[in-house]
PDB file of C-alpha atoms and ligand atoms in Angstrom:
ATOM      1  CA  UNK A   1     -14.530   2.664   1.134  1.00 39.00           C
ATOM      2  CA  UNK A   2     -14.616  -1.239   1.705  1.00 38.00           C
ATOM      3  CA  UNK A   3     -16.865  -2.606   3.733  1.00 41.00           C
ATOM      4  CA  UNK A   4     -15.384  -4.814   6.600  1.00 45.00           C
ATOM      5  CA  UNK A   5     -16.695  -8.726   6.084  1.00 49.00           C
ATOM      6  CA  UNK A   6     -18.836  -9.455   9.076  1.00 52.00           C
ATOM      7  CA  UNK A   7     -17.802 -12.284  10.915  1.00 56.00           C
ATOM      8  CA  UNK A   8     -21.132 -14.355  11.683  1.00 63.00           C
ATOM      9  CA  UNK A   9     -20.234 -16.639  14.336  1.00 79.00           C
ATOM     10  CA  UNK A  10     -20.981 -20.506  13.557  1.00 85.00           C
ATOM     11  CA  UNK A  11     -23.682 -21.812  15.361  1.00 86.00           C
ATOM     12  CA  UNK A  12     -22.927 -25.010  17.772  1.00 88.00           C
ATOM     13  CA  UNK A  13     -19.275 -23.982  17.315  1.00 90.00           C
ATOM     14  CA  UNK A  14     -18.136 -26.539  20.063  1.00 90.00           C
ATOM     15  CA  UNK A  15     -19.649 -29.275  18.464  1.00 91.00           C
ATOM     16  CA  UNK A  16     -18.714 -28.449  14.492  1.00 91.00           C
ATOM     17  CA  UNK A  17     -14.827 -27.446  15.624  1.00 93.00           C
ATOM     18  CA  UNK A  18     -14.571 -30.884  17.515  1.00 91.00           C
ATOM     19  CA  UNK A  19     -16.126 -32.698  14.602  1.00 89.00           C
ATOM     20  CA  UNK A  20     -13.618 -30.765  12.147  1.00 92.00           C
ATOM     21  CA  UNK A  21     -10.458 -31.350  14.569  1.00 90.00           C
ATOM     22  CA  UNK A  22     -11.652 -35.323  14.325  1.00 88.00           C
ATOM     23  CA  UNK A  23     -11.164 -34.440  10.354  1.00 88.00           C
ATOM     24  CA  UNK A  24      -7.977 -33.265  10.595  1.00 91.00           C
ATOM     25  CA  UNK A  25      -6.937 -35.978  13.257  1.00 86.00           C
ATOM     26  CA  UNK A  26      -5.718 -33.043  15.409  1.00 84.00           C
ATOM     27  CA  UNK A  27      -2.811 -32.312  12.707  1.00 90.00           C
ATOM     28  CA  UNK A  28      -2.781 -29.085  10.593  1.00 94.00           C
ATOM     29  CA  UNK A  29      -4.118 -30.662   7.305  1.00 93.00           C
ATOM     30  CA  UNK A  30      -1.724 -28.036   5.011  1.00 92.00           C
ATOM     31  CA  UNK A  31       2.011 -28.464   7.257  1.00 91.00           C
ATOM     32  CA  UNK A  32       0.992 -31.260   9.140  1.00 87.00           C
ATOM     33  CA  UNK A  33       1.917 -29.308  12.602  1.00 88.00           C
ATOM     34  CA  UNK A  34       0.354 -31.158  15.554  1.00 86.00           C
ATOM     35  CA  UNK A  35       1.295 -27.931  17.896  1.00 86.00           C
ATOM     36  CA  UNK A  36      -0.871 -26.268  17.731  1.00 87.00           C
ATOM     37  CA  UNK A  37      -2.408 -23.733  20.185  1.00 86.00           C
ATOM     38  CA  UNK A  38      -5.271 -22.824  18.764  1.00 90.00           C
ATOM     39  CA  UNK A  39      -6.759 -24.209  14.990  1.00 92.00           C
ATOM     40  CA  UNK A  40      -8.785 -21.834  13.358  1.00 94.00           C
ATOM     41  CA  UNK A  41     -12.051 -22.389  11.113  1.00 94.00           C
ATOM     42  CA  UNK A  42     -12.167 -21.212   7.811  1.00 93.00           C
ATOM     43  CA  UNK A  43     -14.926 -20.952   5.316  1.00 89.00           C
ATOM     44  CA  UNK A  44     -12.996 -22.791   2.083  1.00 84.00           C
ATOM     45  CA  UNK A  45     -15.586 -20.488  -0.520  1.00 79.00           C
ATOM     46  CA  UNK A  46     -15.224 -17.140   1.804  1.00 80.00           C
ATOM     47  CA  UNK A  47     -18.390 -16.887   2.595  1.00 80.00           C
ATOM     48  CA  UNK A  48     -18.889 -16.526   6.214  1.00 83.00           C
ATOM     49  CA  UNK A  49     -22.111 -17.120   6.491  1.00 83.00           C
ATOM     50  CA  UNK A  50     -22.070 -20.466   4.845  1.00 81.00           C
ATOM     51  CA  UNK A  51     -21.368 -22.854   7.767  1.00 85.00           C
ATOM     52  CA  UNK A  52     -22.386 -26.189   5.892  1.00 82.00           C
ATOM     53  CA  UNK A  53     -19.575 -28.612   7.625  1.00 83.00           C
ATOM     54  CA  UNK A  54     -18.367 -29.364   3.673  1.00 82.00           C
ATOM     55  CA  UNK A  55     -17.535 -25.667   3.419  1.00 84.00           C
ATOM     56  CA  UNK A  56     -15.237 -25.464   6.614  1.00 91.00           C
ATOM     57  CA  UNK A  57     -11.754 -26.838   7.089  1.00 94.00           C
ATOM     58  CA  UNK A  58      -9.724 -26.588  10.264  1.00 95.00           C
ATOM     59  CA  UNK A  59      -6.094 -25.343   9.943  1.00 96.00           C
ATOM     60  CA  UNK A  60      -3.205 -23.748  12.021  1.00 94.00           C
ATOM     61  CA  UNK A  61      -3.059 -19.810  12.295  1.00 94.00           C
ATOM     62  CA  UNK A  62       0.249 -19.780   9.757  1.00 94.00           C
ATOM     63  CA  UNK A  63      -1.425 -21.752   7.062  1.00 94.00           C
ATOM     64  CA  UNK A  64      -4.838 -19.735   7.324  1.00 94.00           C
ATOM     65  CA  UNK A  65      -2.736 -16.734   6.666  1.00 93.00           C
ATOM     66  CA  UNK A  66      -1.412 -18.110   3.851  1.00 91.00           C
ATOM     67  CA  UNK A  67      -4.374 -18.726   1.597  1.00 89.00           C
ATOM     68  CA  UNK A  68      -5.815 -15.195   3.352  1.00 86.00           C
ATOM     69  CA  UNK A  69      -2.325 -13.597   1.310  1.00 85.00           C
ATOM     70  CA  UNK A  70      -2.888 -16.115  -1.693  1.00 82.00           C
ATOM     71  CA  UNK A  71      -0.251 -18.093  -1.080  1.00 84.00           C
ATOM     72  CA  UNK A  72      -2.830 -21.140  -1.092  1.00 84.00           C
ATOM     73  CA  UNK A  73      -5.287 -21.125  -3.931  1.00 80.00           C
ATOM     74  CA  UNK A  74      -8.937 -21.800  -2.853  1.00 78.00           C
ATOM     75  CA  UNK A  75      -8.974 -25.006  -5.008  1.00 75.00           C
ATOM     76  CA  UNK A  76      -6.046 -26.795  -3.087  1.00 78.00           C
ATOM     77  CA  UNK A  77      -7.624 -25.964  -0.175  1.00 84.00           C
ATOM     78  CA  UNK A  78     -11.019 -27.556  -1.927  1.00 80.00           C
ATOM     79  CA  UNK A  79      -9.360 -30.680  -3.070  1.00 78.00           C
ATOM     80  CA  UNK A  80      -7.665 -31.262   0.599  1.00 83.00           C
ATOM     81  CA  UNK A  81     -11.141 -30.891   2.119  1.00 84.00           C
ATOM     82  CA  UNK A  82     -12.462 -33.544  -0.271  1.00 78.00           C
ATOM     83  CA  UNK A  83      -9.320 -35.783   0.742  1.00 78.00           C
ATOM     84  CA  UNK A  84     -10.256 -35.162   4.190  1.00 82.00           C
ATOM     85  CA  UNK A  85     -13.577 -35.906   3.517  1.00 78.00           C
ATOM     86  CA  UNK A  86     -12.678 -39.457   0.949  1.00 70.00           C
ATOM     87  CA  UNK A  87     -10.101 -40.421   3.144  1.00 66.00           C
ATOM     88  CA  UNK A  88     -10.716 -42.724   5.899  1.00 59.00           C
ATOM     89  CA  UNK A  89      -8.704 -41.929   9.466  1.00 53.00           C
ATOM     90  CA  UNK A  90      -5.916 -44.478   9.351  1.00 49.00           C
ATOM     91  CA  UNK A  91      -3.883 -45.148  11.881  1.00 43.00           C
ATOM     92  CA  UNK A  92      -0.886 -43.241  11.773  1.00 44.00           C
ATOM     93  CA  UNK A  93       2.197 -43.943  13.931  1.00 44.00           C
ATOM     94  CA  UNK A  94       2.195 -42.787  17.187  1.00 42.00           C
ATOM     95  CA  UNK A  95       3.691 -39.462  17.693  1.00 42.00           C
ATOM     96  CA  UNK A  96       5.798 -38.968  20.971  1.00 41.00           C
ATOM     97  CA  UNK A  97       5.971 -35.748  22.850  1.00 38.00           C
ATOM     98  CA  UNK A  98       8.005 -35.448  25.819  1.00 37.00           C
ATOM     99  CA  UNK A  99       7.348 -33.081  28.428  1.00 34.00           C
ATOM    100  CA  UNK A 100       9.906 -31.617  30.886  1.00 36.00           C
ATOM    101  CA  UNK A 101       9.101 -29.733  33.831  1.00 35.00           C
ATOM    102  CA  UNK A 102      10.677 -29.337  37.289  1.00 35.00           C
ATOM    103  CA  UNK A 103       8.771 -30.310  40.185  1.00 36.00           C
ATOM    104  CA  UNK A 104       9.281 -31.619  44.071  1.00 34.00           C
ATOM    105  CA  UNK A 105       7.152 -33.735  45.498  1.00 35.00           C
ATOM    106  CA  UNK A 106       6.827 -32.424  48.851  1.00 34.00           C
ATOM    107  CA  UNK A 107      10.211 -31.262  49.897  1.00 34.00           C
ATOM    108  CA  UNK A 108      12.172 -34.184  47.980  1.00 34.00           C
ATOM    109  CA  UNK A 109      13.315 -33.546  44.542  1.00 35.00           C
ATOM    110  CA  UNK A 110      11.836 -35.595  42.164  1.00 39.00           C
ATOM    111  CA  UNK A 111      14.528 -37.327  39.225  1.00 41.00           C
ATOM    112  CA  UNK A 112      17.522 -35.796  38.219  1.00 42.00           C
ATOM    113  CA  UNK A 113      17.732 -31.999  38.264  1.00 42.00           C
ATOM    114  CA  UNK A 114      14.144 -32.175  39.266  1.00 38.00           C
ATOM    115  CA  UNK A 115      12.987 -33.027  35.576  1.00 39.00           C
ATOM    116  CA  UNK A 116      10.615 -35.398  34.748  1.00 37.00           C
ATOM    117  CA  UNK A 117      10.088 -35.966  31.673  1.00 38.00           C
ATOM    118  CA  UNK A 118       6.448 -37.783  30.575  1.00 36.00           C
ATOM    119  CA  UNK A 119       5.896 -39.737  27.099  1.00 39.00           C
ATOM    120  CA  UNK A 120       3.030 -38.837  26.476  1.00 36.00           C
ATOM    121  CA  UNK A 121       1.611 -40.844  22.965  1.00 39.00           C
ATOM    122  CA  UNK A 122      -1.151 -39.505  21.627  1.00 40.00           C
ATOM    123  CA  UNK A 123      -3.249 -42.466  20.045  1.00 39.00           C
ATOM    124  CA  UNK A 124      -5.435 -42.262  17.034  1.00 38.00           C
ATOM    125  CA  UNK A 125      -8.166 -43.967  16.776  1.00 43.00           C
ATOM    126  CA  UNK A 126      -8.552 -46.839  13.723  1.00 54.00           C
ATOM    127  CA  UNK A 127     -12.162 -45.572  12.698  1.00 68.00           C
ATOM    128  CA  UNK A 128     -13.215 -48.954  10.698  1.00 79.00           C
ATOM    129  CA  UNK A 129     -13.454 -52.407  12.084  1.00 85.00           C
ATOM    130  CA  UNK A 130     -12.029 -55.284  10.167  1.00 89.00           C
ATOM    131  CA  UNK A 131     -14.016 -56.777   7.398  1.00 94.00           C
ATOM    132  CA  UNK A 132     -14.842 -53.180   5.974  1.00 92.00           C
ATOM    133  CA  UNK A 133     -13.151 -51.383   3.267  1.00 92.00           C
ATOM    134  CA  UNK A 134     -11.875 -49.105   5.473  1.00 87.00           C
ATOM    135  CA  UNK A 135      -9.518 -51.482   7.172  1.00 86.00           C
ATOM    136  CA  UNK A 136      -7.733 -52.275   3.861  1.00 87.00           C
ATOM    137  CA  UNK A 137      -6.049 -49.111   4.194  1.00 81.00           C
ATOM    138  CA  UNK A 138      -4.559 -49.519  -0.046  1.00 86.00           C
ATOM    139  CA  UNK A 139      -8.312 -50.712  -1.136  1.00 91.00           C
ATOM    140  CA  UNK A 140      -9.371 -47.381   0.930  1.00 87.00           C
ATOM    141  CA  UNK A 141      -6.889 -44.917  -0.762  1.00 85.00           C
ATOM    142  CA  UNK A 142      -7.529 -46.089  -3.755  1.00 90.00           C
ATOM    143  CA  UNK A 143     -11.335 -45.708  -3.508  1.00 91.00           C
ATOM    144  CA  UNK A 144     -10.549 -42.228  -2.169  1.00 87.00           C
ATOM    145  CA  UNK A 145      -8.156 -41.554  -5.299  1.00 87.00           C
ATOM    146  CA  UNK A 146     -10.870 -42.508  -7.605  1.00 92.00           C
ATOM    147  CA  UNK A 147     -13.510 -40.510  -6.100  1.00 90.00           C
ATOM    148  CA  UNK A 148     -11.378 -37.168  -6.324  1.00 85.00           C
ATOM    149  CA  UNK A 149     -10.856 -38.406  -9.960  1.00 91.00           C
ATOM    150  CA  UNK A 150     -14.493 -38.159 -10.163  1.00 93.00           C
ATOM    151  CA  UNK A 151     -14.580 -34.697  -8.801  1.00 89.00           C
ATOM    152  CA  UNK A 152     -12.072 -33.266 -10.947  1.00 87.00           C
ATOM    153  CA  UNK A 153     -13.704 -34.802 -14.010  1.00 90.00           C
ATOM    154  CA  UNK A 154     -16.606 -33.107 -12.753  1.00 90.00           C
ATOM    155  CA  UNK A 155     -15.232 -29.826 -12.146  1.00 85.00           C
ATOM    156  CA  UNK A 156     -14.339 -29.781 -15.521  1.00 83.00           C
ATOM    157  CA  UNK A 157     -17.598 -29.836 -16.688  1.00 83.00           C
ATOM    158  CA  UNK A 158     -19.000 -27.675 -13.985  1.00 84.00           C
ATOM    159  CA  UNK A 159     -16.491 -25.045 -13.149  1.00 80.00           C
ATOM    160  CA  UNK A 160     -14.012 -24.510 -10.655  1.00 74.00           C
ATOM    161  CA  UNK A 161     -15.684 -24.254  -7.610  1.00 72.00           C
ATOM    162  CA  UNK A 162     -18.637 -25.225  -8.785  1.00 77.00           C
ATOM    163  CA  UNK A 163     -18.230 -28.538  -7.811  1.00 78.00           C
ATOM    164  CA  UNK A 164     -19.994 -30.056  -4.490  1.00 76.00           C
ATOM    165  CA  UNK A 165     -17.630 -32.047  -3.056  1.00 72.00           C
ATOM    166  CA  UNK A 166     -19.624 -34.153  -0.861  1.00 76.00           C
ATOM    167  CA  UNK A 167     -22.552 -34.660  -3.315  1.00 83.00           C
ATOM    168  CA  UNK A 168     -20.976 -37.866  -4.606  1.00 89.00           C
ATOM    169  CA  UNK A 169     -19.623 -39.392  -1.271  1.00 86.00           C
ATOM    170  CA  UNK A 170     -24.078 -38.540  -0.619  1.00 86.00           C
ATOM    171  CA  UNK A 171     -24.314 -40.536  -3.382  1.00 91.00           C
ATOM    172  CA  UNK A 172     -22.359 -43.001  -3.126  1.00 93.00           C
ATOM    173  CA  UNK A 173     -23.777 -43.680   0.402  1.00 91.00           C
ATOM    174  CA  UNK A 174     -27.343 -43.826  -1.009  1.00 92.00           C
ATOM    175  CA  UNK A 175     -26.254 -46.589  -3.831  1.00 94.00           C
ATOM    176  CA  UNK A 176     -24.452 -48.564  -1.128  1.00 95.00           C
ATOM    177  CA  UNK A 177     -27.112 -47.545   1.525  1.00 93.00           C
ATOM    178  CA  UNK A 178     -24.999 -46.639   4.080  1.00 89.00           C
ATOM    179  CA  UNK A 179     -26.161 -45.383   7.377  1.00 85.00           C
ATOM    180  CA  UNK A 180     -26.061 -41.597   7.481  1.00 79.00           C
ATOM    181  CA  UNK A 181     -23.309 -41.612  10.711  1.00 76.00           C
ATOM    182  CA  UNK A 182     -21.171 -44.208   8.562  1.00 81.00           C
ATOM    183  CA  UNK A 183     -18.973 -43.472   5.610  1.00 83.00           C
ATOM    184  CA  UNK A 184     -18.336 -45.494   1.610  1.00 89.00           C
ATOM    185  CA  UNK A 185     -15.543 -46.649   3.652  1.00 89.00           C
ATOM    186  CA  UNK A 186     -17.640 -48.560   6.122  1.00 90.00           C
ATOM    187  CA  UNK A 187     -18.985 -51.256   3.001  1.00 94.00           C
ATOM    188  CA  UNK A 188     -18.021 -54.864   3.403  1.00 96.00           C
ATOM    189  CA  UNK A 189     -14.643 -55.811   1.685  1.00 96.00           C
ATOM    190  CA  UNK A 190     -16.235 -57.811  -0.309  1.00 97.00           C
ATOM    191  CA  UNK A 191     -18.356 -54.902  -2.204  1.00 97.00           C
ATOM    192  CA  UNK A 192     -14.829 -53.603  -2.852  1.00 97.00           C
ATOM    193  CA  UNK A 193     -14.922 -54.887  -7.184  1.00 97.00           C
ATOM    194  CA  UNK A 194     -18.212 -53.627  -7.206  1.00 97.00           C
ATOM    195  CA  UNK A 195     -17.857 -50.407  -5.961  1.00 97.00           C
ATOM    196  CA  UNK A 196     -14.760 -49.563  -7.384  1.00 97.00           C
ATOM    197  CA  UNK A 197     -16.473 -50.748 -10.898  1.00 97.00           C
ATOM    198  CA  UNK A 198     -18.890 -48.615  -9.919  1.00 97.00           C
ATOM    199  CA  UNK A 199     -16.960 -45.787 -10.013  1.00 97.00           C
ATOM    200  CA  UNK A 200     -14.836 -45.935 -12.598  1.00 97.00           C
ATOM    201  CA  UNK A 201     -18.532 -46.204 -15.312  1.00 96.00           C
ATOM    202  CA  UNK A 202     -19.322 -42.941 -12.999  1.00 96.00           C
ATOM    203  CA  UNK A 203     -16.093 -41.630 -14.231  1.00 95.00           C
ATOM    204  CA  UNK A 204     -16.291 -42.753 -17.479  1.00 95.00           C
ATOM    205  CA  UNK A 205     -19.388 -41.074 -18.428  1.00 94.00           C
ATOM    206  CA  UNK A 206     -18.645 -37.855 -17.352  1.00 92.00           C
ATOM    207  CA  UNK A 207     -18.621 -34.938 -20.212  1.00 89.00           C
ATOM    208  CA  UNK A 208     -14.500 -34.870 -20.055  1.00 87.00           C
ATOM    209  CA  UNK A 209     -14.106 -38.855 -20.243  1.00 90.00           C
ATOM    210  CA  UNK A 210     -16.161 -38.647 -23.375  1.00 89.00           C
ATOM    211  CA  UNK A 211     -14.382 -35.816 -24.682  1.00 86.00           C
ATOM    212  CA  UNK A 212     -10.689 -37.305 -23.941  1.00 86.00           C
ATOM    213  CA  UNK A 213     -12.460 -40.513 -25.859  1.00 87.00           C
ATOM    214  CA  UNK A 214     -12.117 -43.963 -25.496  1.00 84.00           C
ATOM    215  CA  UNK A 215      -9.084 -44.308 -25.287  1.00 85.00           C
ATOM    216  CA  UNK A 216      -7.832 -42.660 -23.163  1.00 86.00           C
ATOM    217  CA  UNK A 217      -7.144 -43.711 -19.765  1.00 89.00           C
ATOM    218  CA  UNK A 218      -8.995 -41.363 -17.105  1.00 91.00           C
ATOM    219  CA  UNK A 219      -8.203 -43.770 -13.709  1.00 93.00           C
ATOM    220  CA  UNK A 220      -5.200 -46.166 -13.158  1.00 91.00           C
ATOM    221  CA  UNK A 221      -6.764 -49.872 -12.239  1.00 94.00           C
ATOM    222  CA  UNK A 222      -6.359 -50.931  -8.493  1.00 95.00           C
ATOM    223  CA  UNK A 223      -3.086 -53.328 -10.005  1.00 94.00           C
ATOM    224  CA  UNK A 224      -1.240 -50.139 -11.631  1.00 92.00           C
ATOM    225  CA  UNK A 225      -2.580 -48.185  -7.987  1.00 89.00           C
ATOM    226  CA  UNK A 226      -0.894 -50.771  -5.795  1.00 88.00           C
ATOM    227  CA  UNK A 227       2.233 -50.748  -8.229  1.00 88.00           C
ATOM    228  CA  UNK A 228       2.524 -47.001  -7.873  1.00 79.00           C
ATOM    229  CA  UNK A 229       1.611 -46.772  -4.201  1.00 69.00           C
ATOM    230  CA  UNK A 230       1.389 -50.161  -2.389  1.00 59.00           C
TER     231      UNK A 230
HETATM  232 ZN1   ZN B 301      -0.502 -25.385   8.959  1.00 95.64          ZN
END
């Protein structure tokens, strides 16, 4: 007989689930749906007990059945919490939702056919000030894009899943001493050479760079990034 997993509810729920929906800027993070009733929590490395913020993602009801049937591998949903977790929350365009409903105000009808219909825009919040990293929004992904090249390099070496994804953004932050409520993202623009130098010797010496060898290229530079993406 199997045992039924017992659900061990997450202590300070409120506060965790509104710090994950600021994660996921209020948009399923797998299909991107903003409408969505209710998001649910899920423990990325099943194990409910573990309620460490790194180990939770918020996600719609249809995409948390899909990695519950296997249709969405553990380690996708891993790398997109480390994406959440690189990637700074940039401002993206404004989405429009317009609301009909039929109303009278008093006994007069309001608009045509009684609809109104409301625009309602939904703003989201640029999270770094100007003269940080995290304004840049390129010089952002690519730090992002370099630090998940560090994690995979890593996992390599440690194992699927093995692989603490927030243990280098911690580290990171220490090096650059960055307040504990801020992010990498928050360093002066000017740091930007430096860190991303940084980074790549971090990547560099891990066991699969020296493996691969010298020559081989294990990050493109921020000029071959911008050509790709900017
Ligand atoms: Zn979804």
């Amino acid at each position: 007989m199997t045992e039924k997993k017992h659900r061990i509810r997450i202590p300070k729920e409120n506060k965790i689930r509104a710090e994950l929906q600021k994660e996921i800027g209020s948009n399923c993070p797998f299909c991107e749906n903003s409408e969505v009733g209710h998001f649910e929590i899920h423990h990325i490395d099943e194990n409910p007990s573990n309620n460490e913020i790194g180990n939770l993602i918020l996600l719609c009801p249809v995409c948390h059945s899909k990695i519950t049937k296997g249709d969405l591998n553990q380690i996708d949903v891993f790398i997109k919490k480390i994406e959440l977790l690189n990637a700074p929350i940039i401002s993206k365009p404004k989405s429009e939702k317009t609301i009909n409903f039929n109303s009278t105000v008093g006994n007069a009808v309001v608009g045509d056919n009684n609809k109104i219909s409301i625009k309602q825009t939904k703003s989201i919040k640029q999270k770094y000030p100007e003269g940080c990293i995290g304004f840049d929004t390129t010089k952002a992904n690519y730090v992002g894009h370099l630090i998940k090249r560090y994690n995979e390099y890593k996992e390599y070496e440690l194992g699927k899943g093995n692989v603490n994804y927030a243990m280098f953004n911690g580290h990171l932050k220490k090096q650059y001493k960055i307040a504990p409520t801020r992010t990498i993202y928050n360093l002066p623009i000017e740091k930007f050479e430096e860190l991303i130098s940084y980074i790549h010797k971090r990547i560099d010496s891990t066991k699969l760079a020296k493996i691969k060898g010298k020559d081989h290229k294990n990050y493109s530079t921020f000029e071959e990034y911008l050509e790709e993406f900017g």
